[in-house]
PDB file of C-alpha atoms and ligand atoms in Angstrom:
ATOM      1  CA  MET A 172      81.136 103.971  97.679  1.00 86.00           C
ATOM      2  CA  GLU A 173      84.493 102.284  97.442  1.00 95.00           C
ATOM      3  CA  ILE A 174      87.329 104.139  99.129  1.00 98.00           C
ATOM      4  CA  GLU A 175      90.398 104.598  96.952  1.00 97.00           C
ATOM      5  CA  LYS A 176      91.842 107.987  98.049  1.00 98.00           C
ATOM      6  CA  ILE A 177      92.677 108.654 101.670  1.00 98.00           C
ATOM      7  CA  LEU A 178      94.243 111.600 103.521  1.00 98.00           C
ATOM      8  CA  VAL A 179      95.887 110.689 106.853  1.00 98.00           C
ATOM      9  CA  VAL A 180      96.348 113.693 109.174  1.00 98.00           C
ATOM     10  CA  GLY A 181      99.139 113.116 111.759  1.00 98.00           C
ATOM     11  CA  ALA A 182     102.163 111.149 110.749  1.00 97.00           C
ATOM     12  CA  GLY A 183     103.153 109.817 114.171  1.00 95.00           C
ATOM     13  CA  ALA A 184     103.222 106.222 115.320  1.00 95.00           C
ATOM     14  CA  MET A 185      99.542 105.653 114.289  1.00 97.00           C
ATOM     15  CA  GLY A 186      99.396 107.841 111.211  1.00 98.00           C
ATOM     16  CA  SER A 187     102.338 106.092 109.542  1.00 97.00           C
ATOM     17  CA  GLY A 188     100.920 102.640 110.361  1.00 98.00           C
ATOM     18  CA  ILE A 189      97.454 103.583 109.081  1.00 98.00           C
ATOM     19  CA  ALA A 190      99.010 104.981 105.864  1.00 98.00           C
ATOM     20  CA  GLN A 191     100.853 101.713 105.340  1.00 97.00           C
ATOM     21  CA  ALA A 192      97.657  99.699 105.916  1.00 98.00           C
ATOM     22  CA  ALA A 193      95.928 101.866 103.324  1.00 98.00           C
ATOM     23  CA  LEU A 194      98.707 101.181 100.843  1.00 97.00           C
ATOM     24  CA  ASP A 195      98.459  97.442 101.599  1.00 96.00           C
ATOM     25  CA  GLY A 196      94.801  97.675 100.715  1.00 97.00           C
ATOM     26  CA  GLY A 197      95.498  99.288  97.314  1.00 97.00           C
ATOM     27  CA  CYS A 198      94.467 102.849  98.272  1.00 98.00           C
ATOM     28  CA  SER A 199      96.349 106.064  97.371  1.00 97.00           C
ATOM     29  CA  VAL A 200      97.341 107.998 100.491  1.00 97.00           C
ATOM     30  CA  SER A 201      98.383 111.534 101.195  1.00 96.00           C
ATOM     31  CA  LEU A 202      99.932 112.241 104.611  1.00 97.00           C
ATOM     32  CA  VAL A 203     100.183 115.566 106.459  1.00 97.00           C
ATOM     33  CA  ASP A 204     101.576 116.591 109.858  1.00 97.00           C
ATOM     34  CA  ALA A 205     101.896 119.894 111.665  1.00 96.00           C
ATOM     35  CA  ASP A 206     105.533 119.124 112.114  1.00 94.00           C
ATOM     36  CA  GLY A 207     107.119 119.996 108.759  1.00 82.00           C
ATOM     37  CA  ASN A 208     109.305 116.865 108.363  1.00 92.00           C
ATOM     38  CA  ARG A 209     107.132 114.283 110.006  1.00 95.00           C
ATOM     39  CA  ALA A 210     104.995 113.346 106.994  1.00 96.00           C
ATOM     40  CA  SER A 211     108.052 112.772 104.651  1.00 95.00           C
ATOM     41  CA  GLY A 212     109.750 111.002 107.600  1.00 96.00           C
ATOM     42  CA  ALA A 213     106.829 108.677 107.877  1.00 96.00           C
ATOM     43  CA  ALA A 214     106.853 107.943 104.112  1.00 95.00           C
ATOM     44  CA  GLU A 215     110.563 107.123 104.493  1.00 96.00           C
ATOM     45  CA  LYS A 216     109.744 104.809 107.409  1.00 95.00           C
ATOM     46  CA  ILE A 217     107.128 103.046 105.265  1.00 97.00           C
ATOM     47  CA  ARG A 218     109.631 102.660 102.371  1.00 97.00           C
ATOM     48  CA  HIS A 219     112.132 101.050 104.793  1.00 97.00           C
ATOM     49  CA  ARG A 220     109.514  98.603 106.101  1.00 96.00           C
ATOM     50  CA  LEU A 221     108.549  97.708 102.434  1.00 96.00           C
ATOM     51  CA  GLU A 222     112.322  97.134 101.671  1.00 96.00           C
ATOM     52  CA  GLN A 223     112.396  94.714 104.509  1.00 96.00           C
ATOM     53  CA  ARG A 224     109.388  92.834 103.103  1.00 95.00           C
ATOM     54  CA  VAL A 225     111.176  92.641  99.650  1.00 97.00           C
ATOM     55  CA  ALA A 226     114.337  91.296 101.410  1.00 97.00           C
ATOM     56  CA  GLU A 227     112.268  88.639 103.141  1.00 96.00           C
ATOM     57  CA  GLY A 228     110.676  87.649  99.808  1.00 96.00           C
ATOM     58  CA  LYS A 229     107.230  88.717 100.901  1.00 95.00           C
ATOM     59  CA  LEU A 230     106.892  91.494  98.278  1.00 95.00           C
ATOM     60  CA  SER A 231     108.137  91.881  94.775  1.00 96.00           C
ATOM     61  CA  VAL A 232     110.189  94.950  93.738  1.00 96.00           C
ATOM     62  CA  ARG A 233     107.322  95.834  91.293  1.00 96.00           C
ATOM     63  CA  GLU A 234     104.680  95.636  94.142  1.00 95.00           C
ATOM     64  CA  ARG A 235     106.972  97.846  96.319  1.00 96.00           C
ATOM     65  CA  ASP A 236     107.339 100.456  93.565  1.00 96.00           C
ATOM     66  CA  GLY A 237     103.599 100.394  92.983  1.00 96.00           C
ATOM     67  CA  MET A 238     102.960 100.991  96.650  1.00 96.00           C
ATOM     68  CA  LEU A 239     105.530 103.781  96.949  1.00 96.00           C
ATOM     69  CA  GLY A 240     104.014 105.455  93.934  1.00 97.00           C
ATOM     70  CA  ARG A 241     100.696 105.746  95.741  1.00 97.00           C
ATOM     71  CA  ILE A 242     101.960 107.748  98.821  1.00 97.00           C
ATOM     72  CA  THR A 243     102.438 111.504  98.921  1.00 96.00           C
ATOM     73  CA  ALA A 244     103.538 113.800 101.755  1.00 95.00           C
ATOM     74  CA  ILE A 245     101.785 117.098 101.642  1.00 94.00           C
ATOM     75  CA  ARG A 246     102.618 120.295 103.450  1.00 91.00           C
ATOM     76  CA  ASP A 247      99.170 121.400 104.636  1.00 92.00           C
ATOM     77  CA  LEU A 248      95.469 120.571 104.714  1.00 93.00           C
ATOM     78  CA  SER A 249      94.631 122.879 101.897  1.00 90.00           C
ATOM     79  CA  ALA A 250      96.355 120.400  99.531  1.00 88.00           C
ATOM     80  CA  CYS A 251      93.944 117.668 100.503  1.00 89.00           C
ATOM     81  CA  GLY A 252      92.371 117.592  97.033  1.00 87.00           C
ATOM     82  CA  ASP A 253      89.497 115.226  96.187  1.00 91.00           C
ATOM     83  CA  VAL A 254      89.997 112.623  98.878  1.00 96.00           C
ATOM     84  CA  GLN A 255      87.105 110.323  99.692  1.00 98.00           C
ATOM     85  CA  LEU A 256      88.200 109.694 103.268  1.00 98.00           C
ATOM     86  CA  VAL A 257      90.191 111.650 105.907  1.00 98.00           C
ATOM     87  CA  ILE A 258      91.498 109.608 108.849  1.00 98.00           C
ATOM     88  CA  GLU A 259      92.728 111.920 111.616  1.00 98.00           C
ATOM     89  CA  ALA A 260      95.494 110.536 113.837  1.00 98.00           C
ATOM     90  CA  VAL A 261      96.940 113.570 115.636  1.00 98.00           C
ATOM     91  CA  SER A 262      97.629 113.890 119.404  1.00 95.00           C
ATOM     92  CA  GLU A 263      94.783 112.796 121.755  1.00 94.00           C
ATOM     93  CA  GLN A 264      93.572 116.301 122.445  1.00 95.00           C
ATOM     94  CA  GLU A 265      89.982 117.107 121.743  1.00 97.00           C
ATOM     95  CA  ASN A 266      90.434 120.855 120.946  1.00 97.00           C
ATOM     96  CA  VAL A 267      93.292 119.979 118.402  1.00 98.00           C
ATOM     97  CA  LYS A 268      91.089 117.314 116.701  1.00 98.00           C
ATOM     98  CA  ARG A 269      88.007 119.615 116.641  1.00 98.00           C
ATOM     99  CA  SER A 270      90.023 122.455 115.123  1.00 98.00           C
ATOM    100  CA  ILE A 271      91.379 120.188 112.294  1.00 98.00           C
ATOM    101  CA  PHE A 272      87.939 118.834 111.494  1.00 98.00           C
ATOM    102  CA  SER A 273      86.354 122.180 111.440  1.00 98.00           C
ATOM    103  CA  ASN A 274      89.108 123.402 109.137  1.00 97.00           C
ATOM    104  CA  LEU A 275      88.828 120.379 106.922  1.00 97.00           C
ATOM    105  CA  ASP A 276      85.061 120.896 106.641  1.00 97.00           C
ATOM    106  CA  SER A 277      85.563 123.868 104.397  1.00 96.00           C
ATOM    107  CA  LEU A 278      88.442 122.309 102.473  1.00 96.00           C
ATOM    108  CA  ALA A 279      87.359 118.749 101.629  1.00 96.00           C
ATOM    109  CA  PRO A 280      84.538 117.944  99.108  1.00 96.00           C
ATOM    110  CA  PRO A 281      81.092 117.639 100.850  1.00 96.00           C
ATOM    111  CA  GLU A 282      80.922 113.913 100.168  1.00 97.00           C
ATOM    112  CA  THR A 283      84.243 113.182 101.919  1.00 98.00           C
ATOM    113  CA  ILE A 284      83.906 110.936 105.022  1.00 98.00           C
ATOM    114  CA  PHE A 285      85.775 112.108 108.157  1.00 98.00           C
ATOM    115  CA  ALA A 286      87.086 109.470 110.583  1.00 98.00           C
ATOM    116  CA  SER A 287      88.979 109.945 113.815  1.00 98.00           C
ATOM    117  CA  ASN A 288      91.411 107.418 115.211  1.00 98.00           C
ATOM    118  CA  THR A 289      90.841 108.826 118.728  1.00 98.00           C
ATOM    119  CA  SER A 290      91.404 106.278 121.526  1.00 96.00           C
ATOM    120  CA  ALA A 291      88.664 107.513 123.802  1.00 96.00           C
ATOM    121  CA  ILE A 292      87.057 110.881 122.837  1.00 97.00           C
ATOM    122  CA  CYS A 293      83.344 111.089 122.104  1.00 98.00           C
ATOM    123  CA  ILE A 294      82.774 110.690 118.342  1.00 98.00           C
ATOM    124  CA  THR A 295      79.504 112.725 118.487  1.00 98.00           C
ATOM    125  CA  ARG A 296      81.268 115.657 120.012  1.00 98.00           C
ATOM    126  CA  LEU A 297      84.001 115.616 117.360  1.00 98.00           C
ATOM    127  CA  ALA A 298      81.416 115.308 114.645  1.00 98.00           C
ATOM    128  CA  ALA A 299      79.688 118.429 116.029  1.00 98.00           C
ATOM    129  CA  ALA A 300      82.762 120.409 115.003  1.00 98.00           C
ATOM    130  CA  THR A 301      81.649 119.773 111.335  1.00 98.00           C
ATOM    131  CA  GLY A 302      78.573 120.324 109.265  1.00 98.00           C
ATOM    132  CA  ARG A 303      78.588 116.711 108.145  1.00 98.00           C
ATOM    133  CA  PRO A 304      77.812 114.555 111.246  1.00 98.00           C
ATOM    134  CA  GLU A 305      76.283 111.914 108.975  1.00 98.00           C
ATOM    135  CA  LYS A 306      79.631 111.408 107.306  1.00 98.00           C
ATOM    136  CA  PHE A 307      81.642 111.379 110.552  1.00 98.00           C
ATOM    137  CA  ILE A 308      82.820 108.117 112.264  1.00 98.00           C
ATOM    138  CA  GLY A 309      85.407 106.732 114.680  1.00 98.00           C
ATOM    139  CA  MET A 310      87.914 104.360 113.170  1.00 98.00           C
ATOM    140  CA  HIS A 311      90.086 103.182 116.016  1.00 98.00           C
ATOM    141  CA  PHE A 312      93.126 101.202 114.697  1.00 98.00           C
ATOM    142  CA  MET A 313      95.329  99.246 117.019  1.00 97.00           C
ATOM    143  CA  ASN A 314      99.067  99.771 117.373  1.00 96.00           C
ATOM    144  CA  PRO A 315     101.013  98.986 115.075  1.00 97.00           C
ATOM    145  CA  ALA A 316      98.189  99.737 112.636  1.00 98.00           C
ATOM    146  CA  HIS A 317      99.778  98.050 109.629  1.00 97.00           C
ATOM    147  CA  VAL A 318     100.003  94.732 111.621  1.00 96.00           C
ATOM    148  CA  MET A 319      97.065  94.567 113.935  1.00 97.00           C
ATOM    149  CA  LYS A 320      93.901  93.098 112.539  1.00 98.00           C
ATOM    150  CA  LEU A 321      91.197  94.917 114.650  1.00 98.00           C
ATOM    151  CA  VAL A 322      89.543  98.285 113.837  1.00 98.00           C
ATOM    152  CA  GLU A 323      86.888  99.476 116.248  1.00 98.00           C
ATOM    153  CA  ILE A 324      84.268 101.352 114.184  1.00 98.00           C
ATOM    154  CA  ILE A 325      82.307 103.867 116.165  1.00 98.00           C
ATOM    155  CA  PRO A 326      79.259 105.563 114.700  1.00 98.00           C
ATOM    156  CA  GLY A 327      78.229 108.852 116.355  1.00 98.00           C
ATOM    157  CA  LEU A 328      74.698 109.910 117.109  1.00 98.00           C
ATOM    158  CA  ASP A 329      74.008 111.037 113.532  1.00 98.00           C
ATOM    159  CA  THR A 330      76.409 108.812 111.503  1.00 98.00           C
ATOM    160  CA  ALA A 331      74.529 107.510 108.412  1.00 98.00           C
ATOM    161  CA  ARG A 332      74.173 103.794 107.878  1.00 98.00           C
ATOM    162  CA  GLU A 333      75.936 104.102 104.470  1.00 98.00           C
ATOM    163  CA  THR A 334      78.944 105.697 106.227  1.00 98.00           C
ATOM    164  CA  VAL A 335      79.216 102.745 108.524  1.00 98.00           C
ATOM    165  CA  GLU A 336      78.833 100.230 105.631  1.00 98.00           C
ATOM    166  CA  THR A 337      81.536 102.128 103.620  1.00 98.00           C
ATOM    167  CA  ILE A 338      83.885 101.942 106.533  1.00 98.00           C
ATOM    168  CA  VAL A 339      83.188  98.250 107.264  1.00 98.00           C
ATOM    169  CA  ASP A 340      83.953  97.430 103.603  1.00 98.00           C
ATOM    170  CA  LEU A 341      87.091  99.539 103.721  1.00 98.00           C
ATOM    171  CA  CYS A 342      88.364  97.561 106.782  1.00 98.00           C
ATOM    172  CA  SER A 343      87.878  94.268 104.781  1.00 98.00           C
ATOM    173  CA  LYS A 344      89.734  95.830 101.858  1.00 98.00           C
ATOM    174  CA  LEU A 345      92.673  96.622 104.146  1.00 98.00           C
ATOM    175  CA  GLY A 346      92.645  93.113 105.489  1.00 97.00           C
ATOM    176  CA  LYS A 347      91.237  94.116 108.883  1.00 98.00           C
ATOM    177  CA  LYS A 348      88.288  93.089 110.969  1.00 98.00           C
ATOM    178  CA  GLY A 349      85.977  96.031 111.618  1.00 98.00           C
ATOM    179  CA  VAL A 350      83.926  95.642 114.794  1.00 98.00           C
ATOM    180  CA  VAL A 351      81.178  98.132 115.359  1.00 98.00           C
ATOM    181  CA  VAL A 352      80.844  99.422 118.940  1.00 98.00           C
ATOM    182  CA  ALA A 353      78.910 102.281 120.658  1.00 98.00           C
ATOM    183  CA  ASP A 354      80.149 105.744 121.121  1.00 98.00           C
ATOM    184  CA  SER A 355      81.065 105.428 124.740  1.00 98.00           C
ATOM    185  CA  PRO A 356      84.257 106.671 126.592  1.00 97.00           C
ATOM    186  CA  GLY A 357      87.194 104.544 125.534  1.00 98.00           C
ATOM    187  CA  PHE A 358      84.847 102.371 123.446  1.00 98.00           C
ATOM    188  CA  VAL A 359      85.620  98.693 124.291  1.00 98.00           C
ATOM    189  CA  ALA A 360      89.399  98.456 123.826  1.00 98.00           C
ATOM    190  CA  ASN A 361      90.476 101.252 126.029  1.00 98.00           C
ATOM    191  CA  ARG A 362      87.565 100.947 128.542  1.00 98.00           C
ATOM    192  CA  LEU A 363      89.147  97.570 129.406  1.00 98.00           C
ATOM    193  CA  LEU A 364      92.848  97.918 128.576  1.00 98.00           C
ATOM    194  CA  MET A 365      93.690 101.382 129.988  1.00 98.00           C
ATOM    195  CA  PRO A 366      92.421 100.894 133.515  1.00 98.00           C
ATOM    196  CA  ALA A 367      94.527  97.688 133.622  1.00 98.00           C
ATOM    197  CA  ILE A 368      97.648  99.580 132.568  1.00 98.00           C
ATOM    198  CA  ASN A 369      96.824 102.271 135.139  1.00 98.00           C
ATOM    199  CA  GLN A 370      96.569  99.604 137.879  1.00 98.00           C
ATOM    200  CA  ALA A 371      99.930  98.195 136.775  1.00 98.00           C
ATOM    201  CA  ILE A 372     101.565 101.634 137.201  1.00 98.00           C
ATOM    202  CA  GLN A 373      99.806 101.992 140.620  1.00 98.00           C
ATOM    203  CA  ALA A 374     101.116  98.656 141.605  1.00 98.00           C
ATOM    204  CA  LEU A 375     104.700  99.742 140.685  1.00 98.00           C
ATOM    205  CA  GLN A 376     104.205 103.015 142.573  1.00 98.00           C
ATOM    206  CA  GLU A 377     103.068 101.138 145.690  1.00 98.00           C
ATOM    207  CA  GLY A 378     106.052  98.802 145.538  1.00 98.00           C
ATOM    208  CA  ILE A 379     103.772  95.734 145.196  1.00 98.00           C
ATOM    209  CA  ALA A 380     106.191  94.365 142.686  1.00 98.00           C
ATOM    210  CA  SER A 381     109.070  95.499 140.422  1.00 98.00           C
ATOM    211  CA  ARG A 382     108.576  96.508 136.853  1.00 98.00           C
ATOM    212  CA  ASP A 383     109.886  93.245 135.562  1.00 98.00           C
ATOM    213  CA  ALA A 384     107.741  91.205 137.916  1.00 98.00           C
ATOM    214  CA  ILE A 385     104.584  93.034 137.016  1.00 98.00           C
ATOM    215  CA  ASP A 386     105.206  92.491 133.290  1.00 98.00           C
ATOM    216  CA  ALA A 387     106.239  88.869 133.763  1.00 98.00           C
ATOM    217  CA  VAL A 388     103.043  88.114 135.732  1.00 98.00           C
ATOM    218  CA  MET A 389     100.825  89.404 132.879  1.00 98.00           C
ATOM    219  CA  ARG A 390     103.008  88.002 130.036  1.00 98.00           C
ATOM    220  CA  LEU A 391     103.439  84.491 131.489  1.00 98.00           C
ATOM    221  CA  GLY A 392     100.346  84.313 133.647  1.00 97.00           C
ATOM    222  CA  ALA A 393      97.745  85.937 131.514  1.00 97.00           C
ATOM    223  CA  GLY A 394      99.381  85.033 128.117  1.00 97.00           C
ATOM    224  CA  HIS A 395      99.633  88.739 127.036  1.00 96.00           C
ATOM    225  CA  PRO A 396     102.276  89.264 124.359  1.00 96.00           C
ATOM    226  CA  MET A 397     103.523  92.291 126.275  1.00 97.00           C
ATOM    227  CA  GLY A 398     103.423  93.217 129.903  1.00 98.00           C
ATOM    228  CA  PRO A 399     101.353  96.312 130.857  1.00 98.00           C
ATOM    229  CA  LEU A 400     104.379  98.546 131.510  1.00 98.00           C
ATOM    230  CA  GLU A 401     106.013  97.581 128.369  1.00 98.00           C
ATOM    231  CA  LEU A 402     102.754  98.122 126.520  1.00 98.00           C
ATOM    232  CA  ALA A 403     102.235 101.563 128.120  1.00 98.00           C
ATOM    233  CA  ASP A 404     105.733 102.545 126.742  1.00 98.00           C
ATOM    234  CA  PHE A 405     104.767 101.210 123.363  1.00 98.00           C
ATOM    235  CA  ILE A 406     101.426 103.234 123.302  1.00 97.00           C
ATOM    236  CA  GLY A 407     103.095 106.376 124.721  1.00 97.00           C
ATOM    237  CA  LEU A 408     102.508 107.512 128.280  1.00 98.00           C
ATOM    238  CA  ASP A 409     101.155 110.809 127.086  1.00 97.00           C
ATOM    239  CA  ILE A 410      98.414 108.969 125.235  1.00 97.00           C
ATOM    240  CA  CYS A 411      97.722 106.712 128.249  1.00 98.00           C
ATOM    241  CA  LEU A 412      97.333 109.828 130.445  1.00 98.00           C
ATOM    242  CA  GLU A 413      94.982 111.543 128.016  1.00 97.00           C
ATOM    243  CA  ILE A 414      92.818 108.370 127.764  1.00 98.00           C
ATOM    244  CA  MET A 415      92.647 108.050 131.517  1.00 98.00           C
ATOM    245  CA  GLU A 416      91.680 111.771 131.805  1.00 98.00           C
ATOM    246  CA  THR A 417      88.809 111.193 129.319  1.00 97.00           C
ATOM    247  CA  LEU A 418      87.617 108.080 131.087  1.00 98.00           C
ATOM    248  CA  ARG A 419      87.799 109.925 134.460  1.00 98.00           C
ATOM    249  CA  GLY A 420      85.981 113.003 133.108  1.00 97.00           C
ATOM    250  CA  GLU A 421      83.162 110.855 131.649  1.00 97.00           C
ATOM    251  CA  LEU A 422      82.952 107.920 134.066  1.00 97.00           C
ATOM    252  CA  GLY A 423      84.232 109.254 137.403  1.00 98.00           C
ATOM    253  CA  GLU A 424      87.033 108.902 140.019  1.00 97.00           C
ATOM    254  CA  ALA A 425      87.377 105.084 139.598  1.00 96.00           C
ATOM    255  CA  PHE A 426      89.382 105.991 136.466  1.00 98.00           C
ATOM    256  CA  ARG A 427      91.690 108.535 138.070  1.00 98.00           C
ATOM    257  CA  PRO A 428      95.223 108.453 136.470  1.00 98.00           C
ATOM    258  CA  CYS A 429      97.914 107.132 138.717  1.00 98.00           C
ATOM    259  CA  PRO A 430     100.194 109.855 140.157  1.00 98.00           C
ATOM    260  CA  LEU A 431     103.279 108.050 138.837  1.00 98.00           C
ATOM    261  CA  LEU A 432     101.828 108.125 135.290  1.00 98.00           C
ATOM    262  CA  ARG A 433     101.348 111.923 135.638  1.00 98.00           C
ATOM    263  CA  LYS A 434     104.895 112.358 136.934  1.00 98.00           C
ATOM    264  CA  MET A 435     106.425 110.333 134.076  1.00 98.00           C
ATOM    265  CA  VAL A 436     104.602 112.525 131.494  1.00 98.00           C
ATOM    266  CA  ALA A 437     105.439 115.769 133.332  1.00 98.00           C
ATOM    267  CA  GLY A 438     109.113 114.592 133.199  1.00 98.00           C
ATOM    268  CA  GLY A 439     108.977 114.000 129.481  1.00 98.00           C
ATOM    269  CA  ARG A 440     109.343 110.219 129.869  1.00 98.00           C
ATOM    270  CA  LEU A 441     106.828 109.202 127.342  1.00 98.00           C
ATOM    271  CA  GLY A 442     107.954 105.686 126.492  1.00 98.00           C
ATOM    272  CA  ARG A 443     109.541 104.507 123.274  1.00 97.00           C
ATOM    273  CA  LYS A 444     108.913 107.648 121.372  1.00 95.00           C
ATOM    274  CA  SER A 445     111.038 109.750 123.836  1.00 97.00           C
ATOM    275  CA  GLY A 446     113.775 107.167 124.301  1.00 97.00           C
ATOM    276  CA  GLY A 447     112.596 106.177 127.824  1.00 98.00           C
ATOM    277  CA  GLY A 448     109.588 105.361 129.925  1.00 98.00           C
ATOM    278  CA  PHE A 449     109.347 102.406 132.265  1.00 98.00           C
ATOM    279  CA  TYR A 450     112.172 100.960 130.167  1.00 98.00           C
ATOM    280  CA  GLU A 451     115.082 102.641 128.360  1.00 98.00           C
ATOM    281  CA  TYR A 452     115.353 102.475 124.555  1.00 97.00           C
ATOM    282  CA  GLY A 453     118.603 103.059 122.582  1.00 83.00           C
TER     283      GLY A 453
HETATM  284  P1  LIG B 372     102.060 110.508 118.183  1.00 93.05           P
HETATM  285  O1  LIG B 372     102.420 111.485 119.216  1.00 93.05           O
HETATM  286  O2  LIG B 372     103.062 109.461 117.690  1.00 93.05           O
HETATM  287  O3  LIG B 372     101.730 111.338 116.766  1.00 93.05           O
HETATM  288  C1  LIG B 372     100.908 112.480 116.766  1.00 93.05           C
HETATM  289  C2  LIG B 372     101.223 113.291 115.559  1.00 93.05           C
HETATM  290  O4  LIG B 372     100.253 114.323 115.372  1.00 93.05           O
HETATM  291  C3  LIG B 372     102.590 114.034 115.658  1.00 93.05           C
HETATM  292  O5  LIG B 372     103.322 113.670 114.529  1.00 93.05           O
HETATM  293  C4  LIG B 372     102.262 115.459 115.683  1.00 93.05           C
HETATM  294  O6  LIG B 372     103.128 116.330 115.083  1.00 93.05           O
HETATM  295  C5  LIG B 372     100.892 115.465 114.891  1.00 93.05           C
HETATM  296  N1  LIG B 372     100.003 116.615 115.112  1.00 93.05           N
HETATM  297  C6  LIG B 372      99.742 117.188 116.353  1.00 93.05           C
HETATM  298  N2  LIG B 372      98.900 118.256 116.124  1.00 93.05           N
HETATM  299  C7  LIG B 372      98.682 118.328 114.783  1.00 93.05           C
HETATM  300  C8  LIG B 372      97.892 119.153 113.937  1.00 93.05           C
HETATM  301  N3  LIG B 372      97.177 120.225 114.439  1.00 93.05           N
HETATM  302  N4  LIG B 372      97.888 118.895 112.621  1.00 93.05           N
HETATM  303  C9  LIG B 372      98.598 117.906 112.101  1.00 93.05           C
HETATM  304  N5  LIG B 372      99.381 117.085 112.803  1.00 93.05           N
HETATM  305  C10 LIG B 372      99.376 117.267 114.143  1.00 93.05           C
HETATM  306  O7  LIG B 372     100.684 109.864 118.555  1.00 93.05           O
HETATM  307  P2  LIG B 372     100.003 108.483 118.092  1.00 93.05           P
HETATM  308  O8  LIG B 372     100.463 107.482 119.107  1.00 93.05           O
HETATM  309  O9  LIG B 372     100.278 108.316 116.657  1.00 93.05           O
HETATM  310  O10 LIG B 372      98.533 108.820 118.338  1.00 93.05           O
HETATM  311  C11 LIG B 372      97.691 109.521 117.363  1.00 93.05           C
HETATM  312  C12 LIG B 372      96.242 109.262 117.713  1.00 93.05           C
HETATM  313  O11 LIG B 372      95.950 107.786 117.605  1.00 93.05           O
HETATM  314  C13 LIG B 372      95.757 109.618 119.093  1.00 93.05           C
HETATM  315  O12 LIG B 372      94.392 110.158 119.021  1.00 93.05           O
HETATM  316  C14 LIG B 372      95.895 108.437 119.925  1.00 93.05           C
HETATM  317  O13 LIG B 372      94.963 108.396 120.994  1.00 93.05           O
HETATM  318  C15 LIG B 372      95.373 107.398 118.864  1.00 93.05           C
HETATM  319  N6  LIG B 372      95.824 105.979 119.090  1.00 93.05           N
HETATM  320  C16 LIG B 372      97.052 105.735 119.575  1.00 93.05           C
HETATM  321  C17 LIG B 372      97.476 104.449 119.790  1.00 93.05           C
HETATM  322  C18 LIG B 372      98.791 104.134 120.288  1.00 93.05           C
HETATM  323  O14 LIG B 372      99.023 102.917 120.753  1.00 93.05           O
HETATM  324  N7  LIG B 372      99.765 105.042 120.404  1.00 93.05           N
HETATM  325  C19 LIG B 372      96.574 103.387 119.457  1.00 93.05           C
HETATM  326  C20 LIG B 372      95.356 103.671 118.794  1.00 93.05           C
HETATM  327  C21 LIG B 372      94.953 105.024 118.684  1.00 93.05           C
END
């Protein structure tokens, strides 16, 4: 099956990027969010990014109009219509994701594939909230989703081979590289990345080096495009904490979130999205 119609649930940082990637791939996209104005706000953000591409001569006005004609913000899940694929990108909380999928199970056509953009939560457990585990899969886009080339593809215990093939093909259509990995906590990306970020926060807490020094070491020494603290702000400290909690719950105390990370989230310092984290944003 070739995917042409997609519903993206959650119009935050990831949902808006995923919607744009889907438009880039020629798909029609509807976008929904629990926060009434977020979906239309994300559509507006996408329009702005497309305007920039037009200004840079990378997109024609006609192409821009064609893409904008394929995105719709909807008010609630019941308006999902006959989509072929749902990509869920809401907050990293298992109960919230499970309740959305359970709800969608009775609203979407039986052949619709369900994908979660979770960073770390077990795909098999999310699939169990539905009556269609063979059509359930993890699709872990990287941030920003309309720019980054990788998508981790995570089949659950009962995901059908055709579902995996359909999603691998969709990734190519979106200009991405889909890499299939096992349903294991944090998959590959966050199993490796998040403990490193957590250690960077621990190093800051212990006074081993300043914020700028820690980031400079990893940028200039390891060749990373962003330092770990800058990256944590970009990902969202709430998301980092949720991922560490999942890793700790599944893999043990070696993955315990750093107290400073907890404190920052408790104080509402979530990174770029809240205006401040380890750095301040205007
Ligand atoms: P975000 O906080 O920017 O956006 C989450 C959105 O979900 C918000 O707009 C919120 O209103 C909406 N939402 C919450 N509950 C909802 C519900 N019941 N129904 C509909 N919408 C609801 O978060 P994000 O950074 O976009 O992350 C979303 C998902 O993507 C998470 O699972 C996260 O782990 C994953 N992810 C994040 C990154 C990253 O770098 N931030 C990278 C890859 C994957």
